[in-house]
Tab-separated table of C-alpha atoms in Angstrom:
chain	number	residue	atom	x	y	z
A	1	MET	CA	0.040	-0.062	0.053
A	2	ARG	CA	1.113	2.696	-0.331
A	3	LYS	CA	3.318	4.779	1.245
A	4	LEU	CA	0.933	7.357	2.850
A	5	ASN	CA	0.614	6.358	6.666
A	6	MET	CA	-2.823	7.270	7.033
A	7	GLY	CA	-3.922	5.867	10.562
A	8	ARG	CA	-0.942	5.951	11.603
A	9	LEU	CA	-0.615	9.958	11.309
A	10	GLN	CA	-3.929	10.764	12.485
A	11	LEU	CA	-3.471	8.677	15.549
A	12	VAL	CA	-0.199	10.481	16.118
A	13	TRP	CA	-1.783	13.502	15.604
A	14	VAL	CA	-4.902	12.621	18.641
A	15	LEU	CA	-1.829	11.396	20.772
A	16	LEU	CA	0.594	14.637	20.429
A	17	LEU	CA	-2.036	17.465	19.534
A	18	SER	CA	-1.229	19.838	22.707
A	19	GLY	CA	2.489	19.497	21.361
A	20	TRP	CA	3.068	18.431	24.866
A	21	LEU	CA	2.909	14.285	26.485
A	22	PHE	CA	0.545	13.995	28.754
A	23	SER	CA	1.579	13.811	32.247
A	24	CYS	CA	0.046	11.606	34.170
A	25	SER	CA	1.931	11.636	37.330
A	26	SER	CA	5.289	12.593	37.877
A	27	ASP	CA	7.525	9.910	39.534
A	28	ASN	CA	7.803	11.927	42.398
A	29	ASP	CA	4.557	11.140	43.387
A	30	SER	CA	4.141	10.504	47.553
A	31	LEU	CA	2.534	6.970	48.017
A	32	ASP	CA	-0.033	8.404	49.994
A	33	GLU	CA	-0.957	10.469	47.181
A	34	ARG	CA	-1.658	7.406	45.047
A	35	GLU	CA	-3.659	5.511	47.514
A	36	GLN	CA	-5.755	8.640	47.718
A	37	GLU	CA	-6.177	8.606	43.825
A	38	GLU	CA	-7.025	4.437	43.588
A	39	GLY	CA	-9.256	5.265	46.415
A	40	PHE	CA	-11.865	7.386	44.736
A	41	LEU	CA	-14.062	4.968	42.672
A	42	THR	CA	-16.796	4.007	45.648
A	43	LYS	CA	-19.432	3.062	43.291
A	44	GLY	CA	-20.258	2.752	39.492
A	45	VAL	CA	-17.855	-0.575	39.516
A	46	TYR	CA	-18.952	-3.500	38.734
A	47	PRO	CA	-17.719	-7.092	38.004
A	48	LEU	CA	-16.924	-8.375	34.555
A	49	GLU	CA	-16.193	-12.439	34.196
A	50	ASP	CA	-18.838	-13.747	32.059
A	51	VAL	CA	-21.770	-12.826	29.454
A	52	GLY	CA	-24.187	-13.018	32.395
A	53	ASP	CA	-22.006	-9.908	33.854
A	54	LEU	CA	-23.518	-7.376	30.778
A	55	ASP	CA	-26.629	-7.743	31.926
A	56	ILE	CA	-26.445	-4.191	33.976
A	57	LEU	CA	-24.910	-2.853	30.490
A	58	ILE	CA	-27.964	-4.133	28.141
A	59	ASN	CA	-30.445	-2.342	30.890
A	60	GLU	CA	-28.723	0.871	30.528
A	61	ILE	CA	-28.545	1.062	26.881
A	62	GLY	CA	-31.942	0.516	27.119
A	63	ASN	CA	-34.170	1.655	24.174
A	64	SER	CA	-31.242	3.454	22.326
A	65	GLN	CA	-30.864	3.522	18.430
A	66	TYR	CA	-27.317	3.569	18.288
A	67	VAL	CA	-24.429	1.989	20.411
A	68	LEU	CA	-21.116	2.865	19.891
A	69	ILE	CA	-18.560	0.338	21.163
A	70	GLY	CA	-14.766	1.035	21.215
A	71	GLU	CA	-11.271	-0.715	21.718
A	72	ALA	CA	-8.280	0.522	22.708
A	73	SER	CA	-6.261	-1.268	20.358
A	74	HIS	CA	-6.493	-2.731	16.944
A	75	GLY	CA	-4.680	-5.741	17.861
A	76	THR	CA	-6.418	-7.032	21.420
A	77	SER	CA	-8.128	-10.392	21.394
A	78	GLU	CA	-10.122	-9.067	24.738
A	79	PHE	CA	-11.723	-5.988	22.724
A	80	TYR	CA	-12.612	-8.064	19.953
A	81	THR	CA	-14.371	-10.820	21.727
A	82	TRP	CA	-16.294	-8.433	24.653
A	83	ARG	CA	-17.581	-6.122	21.637
A	84	ALA	CA	-18.992	-9.504	19.829
A	85	ASN	CA	-20.615	-10.298	23.036
A	86	ILE	CA	-22.311	-7.153	23.681
A	87	THR	CA	-23.263	-6.971	20.422
A	88	LYS	CA	-24.695	-10.628	19.966
A	89	ARG	CA	-26.977	-9.807	23.321
A	90	LEU	CA	-27.854	-6.259	21.216
A	91	ILE	CA	-28.894	-8.280	18.629
A	92	GLN	CA	-30.784	-10.693	20.293
A	93	GLU	CA	-32.530	-8.936	23.412
A	94	LYS	CA	-32.973	-5.237	21.517
A	95	GLY	CA	-33.245	-5.937	17.936
A	96	PHE	CA	-30.296	-3.960	16.882
A	97	ASN	CA	-29.998	-5.173	12.840
A	98	LEU	CA	-26.895	-2.806	11.675
A	99	ILE	CA	-23.211	-2.880	12.131
A	100	ALA	CA	-20.735	-0.396	10.883
A	101	VAL	CA	-17.016	-1.082	11.255
A	102	GLU	CA	-13.853	0.929	11.041
A	103	GLY	CA	-13.441	-0.943	7.931
A	104	ASP	CA	-13.615	-0.333	3.984
A	105	TRP	CA	-17.107	-0.505	2.629
A	106	PRO	CA	-16.136	-2.850	-0.566
A	107	ALA	CA	-14.357	-5.521	1.537
A	108	SER	CA	-16.891	-4.956	4.646
A	109	TYR	CA	-19.392	-5.492	1.991
A	110	SER	CA	-17.821	-8.694	0.672
A	111	LEU	CA	-17.903	-9.996	3.896
A	112	ASN	CA	-21.559	-8.536	4.746
A	113	GLN	CA	-22.800	-10.870	1.460
A	114	TYR	CA	-21.622	-14.287	3.158
A	115	ILE	CA	-22.801	-12.955	6.542
A	116	GLN	CA	-26.677	-12.893	4.852
A	117	GLY	CA	-26.087	-15.687	3.256
A	118	GLN	CA	-25.529	-14.539	-0.449
A	119	THR	CA	-22.144	-16.416	-0.900
A	120	GLY	CA	-20.439	-19.644	0.245
A	121	GLY	CA	-17.421	-21.079	1.852
A	122	THR	CA	-16.198	-20.019	5.341
A	123	ALA	CA	-16.027	-17.129	7.185
A	124	GLN	CA	-12.162	-17.302	7.811
A	125	GLN	CA	-12.522	-17.155	3.808
A	126	ALA	CA	-14.827	-14.359	3.910
A	127	VAL	CA	-12.928	-12.373	5.997
A	128	GLN	CA	-10.009	-12.489	3.750
A	129	ALA	CA	-11.839	-9.704	1.465
A	130	PHE	CA	-9.680	-7.507	3.675
A	131	GLN	CA	-6.392	-7.014	2.045
A	132	ARG	CA	-5.525	-3.239	2.910
A	133	TRP	CA	-2.840	-3.546	5.589
A	134	PRO	CA	-3.389	-3.926	8.433
A	135	THR	CA	-5.107	-6.622	7.033
A	136	TRP	CA	-5.626	-7.867	10.686
A	137	MET	CA	-7.693	-5.409	11.804
A	138	TRP	CA	-10.831	-7.777	10.237
A	139	ALA	CA	-8.744	-10.497	8.786
A	140	ASN	CA	-8.730	-12.324	12.212
A	141	GLN	CA	-10.137	-15.381	13.641
A	142	GLU	CA	-12.366	-13.184	16.137
A	143	VAL	CA	-14.296	-11.466	13.445
A	144	ALA	CA	-14.153	-14.847	11.930
A	145	THR	CA	-16.288	-16.438	14.953
A	146	PHE	CA	-18.259	-13.566	14.925
A	147	SER	CA	-19.572	-13.500	11.176
A	148	GLU	CA	-20.087	-17.286	11.389
A	149	TRP	CA	-22.313	-16.505	14.169
A	150	LEU	CA	-24.290	-14.059	12.659
A	151	ARG	CA	-24.306	-15.817	9.377
A	152	GLN	CA	-25.914	-18.541	11.488
A	153	HIS	CA	-28.330	-15.926	13.260
A	154	ASN	CA	-29.513	-14.437	9.670
A	155	GLN	CA	-30.035	-18.118	8.535
A	156	SER	CA	-33.977	-18.240	9.513
A	157	LEU	CA	-34.661	-14.910	8.816
A	158	ALA	CA	-36.330	-13.219	5.941
A	159	GLN	CA	-34.162	-10.656	3.680
A	160	ASN	CA	-35.335	-7.270	5.289
A	161	GLN	CA	-34.839	-9.083	8.766
A	162	LYS	CA	-31.034	-9.929	8.315
A	163	VAL	CA	-28.141	-8.200	10.279
A	164	GLY	CA	-25.843	-6.081	7.644
A	165	PHE	CA	-22.302	-5.652	8.405
A	166	TYR	CA	-21.217	-2.590	6.567
A	167	GLY	CA	-17.736	-0.826	6.243
A	168	MET	CA	-17.999	3.259	7.138
A	169	ASP	CA	-14.418	4.019	6.242
A	170	VAL	CA	-12.860	6.195	3.628
A	171	TYR	CA	-9.764	4.953	2.592
A	172	SER	CA	-10.781	2.968	-0.413
A	173	LEU	CA	-10.669	5.074	-3.315
A	174	TRP	CA	-9.425	2.984	-6.433
A	175	GLU	CA	-11.400	-0.218	-4.958
A	176	SER	CA	-14.707	1.927	-4.630
A	177	LEU	CA	-14.408	3.712	-7.978
A	178	GLU	CA	-13.850	0.116	-9.267
A	179	ALA	CA	-16.876	-0.936	-7.953
A	180	VAL	CA	-19.024	1.925	-9.129
A	181	ARG	CA	-17.251	0.886	-12.815
A	182	SER	CA	-18.274	-2.856	-12.893
A	183	TYR	CA	-21.638	-2.307	-11.476
A	184	MET	CA	-22.507	0.366	-14.147
A	185	GLU	CA	-21.388	-1.534	-17.114
A	186	THR	CA	-24.415	-3.324	-16.825
A	187	ALA	CA	-26.833	-1.019	-15.149
A	188	ASP	CA	-25.773	2.376	-16.955
A	189	PRO	CA	-23.087	2.088	-19.192
A	190	ALA	CA	-23.329	6.004	-19.315
A	191	ILE	CA	-22.433	6.107	-15.651
A	192	ALA	CA	-19.640	3.379	-16.123
A	193	GLN	CA	-18.020	5.524	-18.565
A	194	LEU	CA	-18.042	8.491	-15.749
A	195	ALA	CA	-16.238	5.853	-13.375
A	196	ARG	CA	-13.358	4.892	-16.010
A	197	ASN	CA	-13.301	9.112	-16.383
A	198	ALA	CA	-12.213	9.126	-12.942
A	199	GLN	CA	-10.001	6.209	-12.982
A	200	THR	CA	-8.287	7.843	-15.982
A	201	CYS	CA	-7.392	10.829	-14.067
A	202	LEU	CA	-6.048	9.116	-11.584
A	203	GLN	CA	-4.157	6.499	-13.215
A	204	PRO	CA	-0.755	8.772	-13.383
A	205	TYR	CA	-0.702	7.927	-9.308
A	206	ASN	CA	-0.651	3.805	-9.526
A	207	GLN	CA	-2.635	3.227	-6.975
A	208	ASP	CA	-0.320	5.302	-4.525
A	209	GLU	CA	-2.379	7.662	-2.146
A	210	GLN	CA	0.622	9.960	-1.386
A	211	LEU	CA	1.447	10.714	-5.266
A	212	TYR	CA	-2.200	11.990	-5.353
A	213	ALA	CA	-2.153	13.964	-2.262
A	214	GLN	CA	1.241	15.463	-3.190
A	215	ALA	CA	-0.132	16.401	-6.908
A	216	THR	CA	-2.690	18.046	-5.384
A	217	ALA	CA	-0.468	20.729	-3.608
A	218	GLN	CA	0.420	21.836	-7.159
A	219	GLY	CA	-3.235	22.165	-8.445
A	220	THR	CA	-3.767	18.725	-9.599
A	221	SER	CA	-7.324	17.470	-8.999
A	222	CYS	CA	-9.606	14.670	-9.745
A	223	ALA	CA	-12.283	16.161	-7.515
A	224	GLN	CA	-14.777	17.147	-10.420
A	225	GLN	CA	-14.610	13.666	-11.688
A	226	MET	CA	-15.599	12.337	-8.580
A	227	GLN	CA	-18.308	14.949	-8.153
A	228	THR	CA	-19.959	14.421	-11.389
A	229	LEU	CA	-19.752	10.380	-10.912
A	230	LEU	CA	-22.120	10.454	-7.766
A	231	GLU	CA	-24.541	12.945	-8.869
A	232	ALA	CA	-25.056	11.088	-11.677
A	233	VAL	CA	-24.868	7.843	-9.283
A	234	GLN	CA	-27.284	9.461	-6.982
A	235	ALA	CA	-29.817	10.462	-9.707
A	236	TYR	CA	-29.536	6.718	-11.299
A	237	ARG	CA	-30.572	5.725	-7.578
A	238	SER	CA	-33.539	7.907	-7.012
A	239	ARG	CA	-35.114	6.059	-10.304
A	240	GLN	CA	-34.688	2.591	-8.177
A	241	PRO	CA	-37.342	1.117	-5.645
A	242	ALA	CA	-36.692	2.753	-2.401
A	243	ASN	CA	-34.876	-0.682	-0.765
A	244	HIS	CA	-32.630	-1.426	-4.123
A	245	GLU	CA	-29.735	-2.555	-2.094
A	246	ALA	CA	-27.434	-2.862	-5.419
A	247	SER	CA	-27.885	0.687	-5.930
A	248	PHE	CA	-27.261	1.746	-3.095
A	249	ASN	CA	-23.970	-0.298	-2.914
A	250	ALA	CA	-23.344	1.354	-5.508
A	251	GLU	CA	-23.666	5.036	-4.229
A	252	GLN	CA	-21.917	4.312	-1.400
A	253	ASN	CA	-18.953	3.741	-3.377
A	254	ALA	CA	-19.107	6.704	-5.058
A	255	LEU	CA	-19.509	8.778	-1.616
A	256	VAL	CA	-16.832	6.656	-0.474
A	257	ALA	CA	-14.679	7.778	-3.772
A	258	LEU	CA	-15.449	11.448	-3.377
A	259	ASN	CA	-14.903	11.707	0.373
A	260	ALA	CA	-11.563	9.583	-0.227
A	261	GLU	CA	-10.541	12.273	-2.406
A	262	ARG	CA	-11.160	15.083	0.005
A	263	TYR	CA	-9.513	12.857	2.417
A	264	TYR	CA	-5.932	12.240	0.753
A	265	THR	CA	-6.361	16.456	-0.226
A	266	GLN	CA	-6.562	17.361	3.190
A	267	MET	CA	-3.758	14.964	4.157
A	268	ILE	CA	-1.003	16.913	3.446
A	269	ARG	CA	-2.408	20.326	4.274
A	270	SER	CA	-4.091	19.851	7.900
A	271	SER	CA	-3.879	16.532	9.845
A	272	THR	CA	-7.156	18.255	11.635
A	273	GLY	CA	-8.696	18.346	8.326
A	274	SER	CA	-8.146	15.049	6.970
A	275	TRP	CA	-9.145	13.703	10.658
A	276	ASN	CA	-12.648	16.066	10.326
A	277	VAL	CA	-13.532	14.458	6.859
A	278	ARG	CA	-13.030	11.056	7.741
A	279	ASP	CA	-15.089	10.958	10.786
A	280	ARG	CA	-18.022	13.133	8.893
A	281	HIS	CA	-17.827	10.322	6.501
A	282	MET	CA	-18.401	7.767	9.392
A	283	GLN	CA	-21.522	9.755	10.265
A	284	GLU	CA	-22.585	10.250	6.836
A	285	THR	CA	-22.530	7.223	6.299
A	286	VAL	CA	-24.174	5.384	9.896
A	287	ASN	CA	-26.689	7.973	8.969
A	288	ARG	CA	-27.786	6.360	5.399
A	289	LEU	CA	-27.049	2.954	6.705
A	290	VAL	CA	-30.473	3.988	9.032
A	291	ALA	CA	-32.125	6.040	6.499
A	292	HIS	CA	-31.511	2.820	4.064
A	293	ARG	CA	-33.020	0.197	6.707
A	294	GLY	CA	-35.913	2.164	7.191
A	295	ASN	CA	-38.112	1.571	10.029
A	296	GLY	CA	-37.042	-0.233	13.032
A	297	ALA	CA	-33.130	0.290	12.082
A	298	LYS	CA	-30.524	0.267	15.218
A	299	ILE	CA	-27.414	0.420	14.588
A	300	ILE	CA	-24.327	-0.775	16.180
A	301	VAL	CA	-20.761	1.246	15.132
A	302	TRP	CA	-17.046	-0.799	15.867
A	303	ALA	CA	-14.351	1.454	15.885
A	304	HIS	CA	-11.630	2.678	17.744
A	305	ASN	CA	-11.879	4.823	21.262
A	306	THR	CA	-10.187	7.646	19.301
A	307	HIS	CA	-13.686	7.917	17.539
A	308	VAL	CA	-15.726	6.552	19.781
A	309	GLY	CA	-14.864	8.244	23.071
A	310	ASP	CA	-16.675	11.984	22.620
A	311	ALA	CA	-13.575	14.148	21.552
A	312	ARG	CA	-15.126	16.940	23.429
A	313	TYR	CA	-13.804	15.223	26.563
A	314	THR	CA	-10.299	14.916	25.097
A	315	ASP	CA	-7.992	17.426	23.823
A	316	MET	CA	-8.490	17.106	20.850
A	317	ALA	CA	-11.160	19.387	20.985
A	318	ASN	CA	-8.801	21.977	21.750
A	319	ALA	CA	-7.325	21.183	17.643
A	320	GLY	CA	-11.055	21.933	16.387
A	321	MET	CA	-11.166	17.934	15.829
A	322	VAL	CA	-14.918	16.065	15.962
A	323	ASN	CA	-15.267	12.306	16.017
A	324	ILE	CA	-18.198	10.263	15.282
A	325	GLY	CA	-18.883	9.246	19.124
A	326	GLN	CA	-19.441	13.489	18.951
A	327	LEU	CA	-21.424	13.353	16.000
A	328	ILE	CA	-23.573	11.266	16.285
A	329	ARG	CA	-24.334	12.520	20.186
A	330	GLU	CA	-25.186	16.001	19.162
A	331	GLN	CA	-27.283	14.925	16.112
A	332	HIS	CA	-29.593	11.457	17.623
A	333	GLU	CA	-29.690	12.304	21.403
A	334	ASP	CA	-33.231	12.077	21.490
A	335	LYS	CA	-33.049	8.971	19.657
A	336	GLY	CA	-30.726	7.296	22.657
A	337	VAL	CA	-26.909	6.983	21.988
A	338	TYR	CA	-24.830	5.184	24.073
A	339	LEU	CA	-21.185	5.030	24.018
A	340	VAL	CA	-18.860	2.338	25.114
A	341	GLY	CA	-15.357	2.324	25.940
A	342	PHE	CA	-12.484	-0.077	26.483
A	343	GLY	CA	-9.205	-0.299	28.595
A	344	SER	CA	-6.551	-2.355	29.844
A	345	TYR	CA	-3.787	-2.422	32.196
A	346	GLN	CA	-1.225	-4.223	30.633
A	347	GLY	CA	-0.323	-7.520	28.248
A	348	GLN	CA	0.076	-8.124	24.699
A	349	VAL	CA	-1.232	-6.738	21.183
A	350	ILE	CA	-0.653	-7.006	17.595
A	351	ALA	CA	0.935	-4.142	15.706
A	352	ALA	CA	3.739	-3.334	14.053
A	353	THR	CA	6.670	-1.192	14.041
A	354	MET	CA	6.307	0.459	11.183
A	355	TRP	CA	3.746	1.813	8.840
A	356	GLY	CA	3.358	-1.696	6.294
A	357	ALA	CA	5.883	-3.372	8.351
A	358	ALA	CA	4.842	-7.109	9.514
A	359	THR	CA	2.615	-8.105	12.143
A	360	ARG	CA	4.109	-8.577	15.335
A	361	VAL	CA	2.879	-9.675	18.726
A	362	MET	CA	4.234	-6.866	21.290
A	363	ASN	CA	4.231	-6.349	25.022
A	364	VAL	CA	2.226	-3.669	26.549
A	365	PRO	CA	3.620	-2.540	29.618
A	366	ALA	CA	2.073	-1.518	32.613
A	367	ALA	CA	0.077	1.336	32.810
A	368	MET	CA	1.327	4.819	33.411
A	369	ASN	CA	1.293	6.553	36.886
A	370	ASN	CA	-1.952	8.156	37.815
A	371	SER	CA	-3.395	7.002	34.263
A	372	TRP	CA	-7.234	6.058	33.895
A	373	GLU	CA	-5.909	2.048	33.267
A	374	ASP	CA	-3.490	2.505	36.321
A	375	ILE	CA	-6.346	3.847	38.674
A	376	LEU	CA	-8.016	1.160	37.862
A	377	HIS	CA	-5.717	-1.757	38.137
A	378	ARG	CA	-4.765	-0.413	41.603
A	379	HIS	CA	-8.628	-0.298	42.255
A	380	SER	CA	-8.912	-4.086	41.972
A	381	ALA	CA	-6.270	-6.377	39.421
A	382	GLU	CA	-9.536	-7.787	37.805
A	383	ASP	CA	-11.801	-7.308	34.769
A	384	LYS	CA	-14.470	-4.549	35.751
A	385	LEU	CA	-17.283	-2.673	33.912
A	386	LEU	CA	-17.818	1.122	35.178
A	387	LEU	CA	-21.221	2.903	34.417
A	388	MET	CA	-20.541	6.537	33.878
A	389	ARG	CA	-23.400	7.977	35.387
A	390	GLU	CA	-22.622	7.194	38.533
A	391	LEU	CA	-19.644	8.264	38.613
A	392	LYS	CA	-20.311	11.834	37.498
A	393	ASP	CA	-20.630	12.958	41.017
A	394	ILE	CA	-17.460	12.355	42.175
A	395	PRO	CA	-14.846	15.473	41.596
A	396	GLU	CA	-11.649	13.161	41.091
A	397	ALA	CA	-13.706	11.246	38.175
A	398	LEU	CA	-14.095	14.221	36.816
A	399	GLN	CA	-10.568	14.749	36.292
A	400	ARG	CA	-9.002	14.710	32.963
A	401	ARG	CA	-6.404	11.924	32.920
A	402	GLY	CA	-4.527	10.172	30.894
A	403	HIS	CA	-5.969	6.890	28.737
A	404	ARG	CA	-4.415	4.823	27.008
A	405	ALA	CA	-4.799	4.446	22.894
A	406	ILE	CA	-2.490	2.079	20.735
A	407	GLY	CA	-2.465	2.261	16.853
A	408	VAL	CA	-1.896	-0.033	14.363
A	409	VAL	CA	2.000	1.516	14.551
A	410	TYR	CA	3.456	0.163	18.077
A	411	ASN	CA	6.628	0.503	20.236
A	412	PRO	CA	6.109	0.058	23.249
A	413	ALA	CA	9.384	1.779	24.454
A	414	SER	CA	7.470	4.870	24.083
A	415	GLU	CA	4.812	5.053	25.940
A	416	GLY	CA	4.383	8.891	26.972
A	417	GLY	CA	3.232	9.827	23.487
A	418	ASN	CA	0.303	7.072	23.966
A	419	TYR	CA	-1.941	8.643	26.303
A	420	VAL	CA	-5.140	11.142	25.550
A	421	PRO	CA	-5.918	13.242	28.159
A	422	THR	CA	-9.514	12.237	28.975
A	423	VAL	CA	-12.654	13.346	31.289
A	424	LEU	CA	-13.691	9.445	30.927
A	425	PRO	CA	-17.518	9.388	32.702
A	426	GLN	CA	-18.157	12.073	30.088
A	427	ARG	CA	-16.415	10.496	27.245
A	428	TYR	CA	-18.188	7.539	27.656
A	429	ASP	CA	-21.487	5.823	28.878
A	430	ALA	CA	-19.779	2.944	29.793
A	431	PHE	CA	-16.187	1.505	30.292
A	432	LEU	CA	-14.600	-2.285	29.886
A	433	PHE	CA	-11.643	-2.513	31.565
A	434	ILE	CA	-9.528	-5.747	30.580
A	435	ASP	CA	-6.748	-5.997	33.142
A	436	GLN	CA	-4.707	-8.090	31.447
A	437	THR	CA	-5.127	-8.918	27.760
A	438	THR	CA	-3.970	-11.267	24.880
A	439	ALA	CA	-2.939	-10.368	20.899
A	440	LEU	CA	-5.311	-10.795	18.348
A	441	ASN	CA	-5.516	-14.026	16.243
A	442	PRO	CA	-4.717	-12.908	12.489
A	443	LEU	CA	-5.497	-15.013	9.947
């Protein structure tokens, strides 16, 4: 792929955007101060041992239409497994029927077809649709196991009742253009030609986002071709039945192509600008999925904590950054929005030493002093579930503290920049803390 370190640059920007490493606590903190810090969690903390312990969380979610579930890394097995456990219960007990993930639309749509019984093979084969680095994010055993559960769950349901699995990321410029062209060759050859026009405009860059981004700085742009294509696909879809799945898929791919071009154009100009293009695209995709599903639509979002946890309660806000958790809360509060975060004290993680490098299992060191992860570990070295509404009247809980975020590129020896200053009870509605974690299982 591709030399442009999209995810890495954005996560580094989030973690270091203030221009200083967050000081969780100096090494000179006295023992008395640390003992005082760990003692303020007098309520709102519940055991987390098995899926039955999720009862209180499912009850808290209530009739919310939007549930966003985070992760503190893209390479921790427990985050994926517990996220799947929550999702299964929401599907079975609360009628959720849409899942949107931090993944490319074309690859996710391919997996969606397997999950809905439209293609054969195995779940392990189906997740191999995710070919963009870091492939382990979705091509892993944990996602394959959950995908097989979804397929079995959907088996006896009518098509309009099946749970869907979709991608909401913005990176798949070339793949999405090809998907539009391929579909329109038969559906509407004139639109297929517009897709080829856009591909021709991009051809000199050989599917290298960095080359295209650099060219835009010199005044080159394929934005108009993307806009023309999207408008034509939108017009085509308007002539189809409201629930026409193939035209919805084509329109979403055209939208991805347009916003991907905007994202890559912004990437070399403004980290804040490109971040906001990406998360606003995620928000738009969620809204489009809910509208397309129609009455009874209820959606679960899977993404990193940096996207799910409300940006207004981190130092992201100081840089003018928004994220999907904030945007969905602001737009749909009246319909019920519930944000779930994750964290861990130490363990192992799948990551890489640099963008595009080989996958490695890395040790995650003990959390920094006075970070949220450190405080939760000192409260008890056990897994736990926190309900944030119960912490909001505890002054110490409303202090801004470091909250660890691990990206796909990780250096355990340089932990200082991995902590996002966070007011935890306002950033999330619930928080799952896994004291000791293990690495994800890539396929």
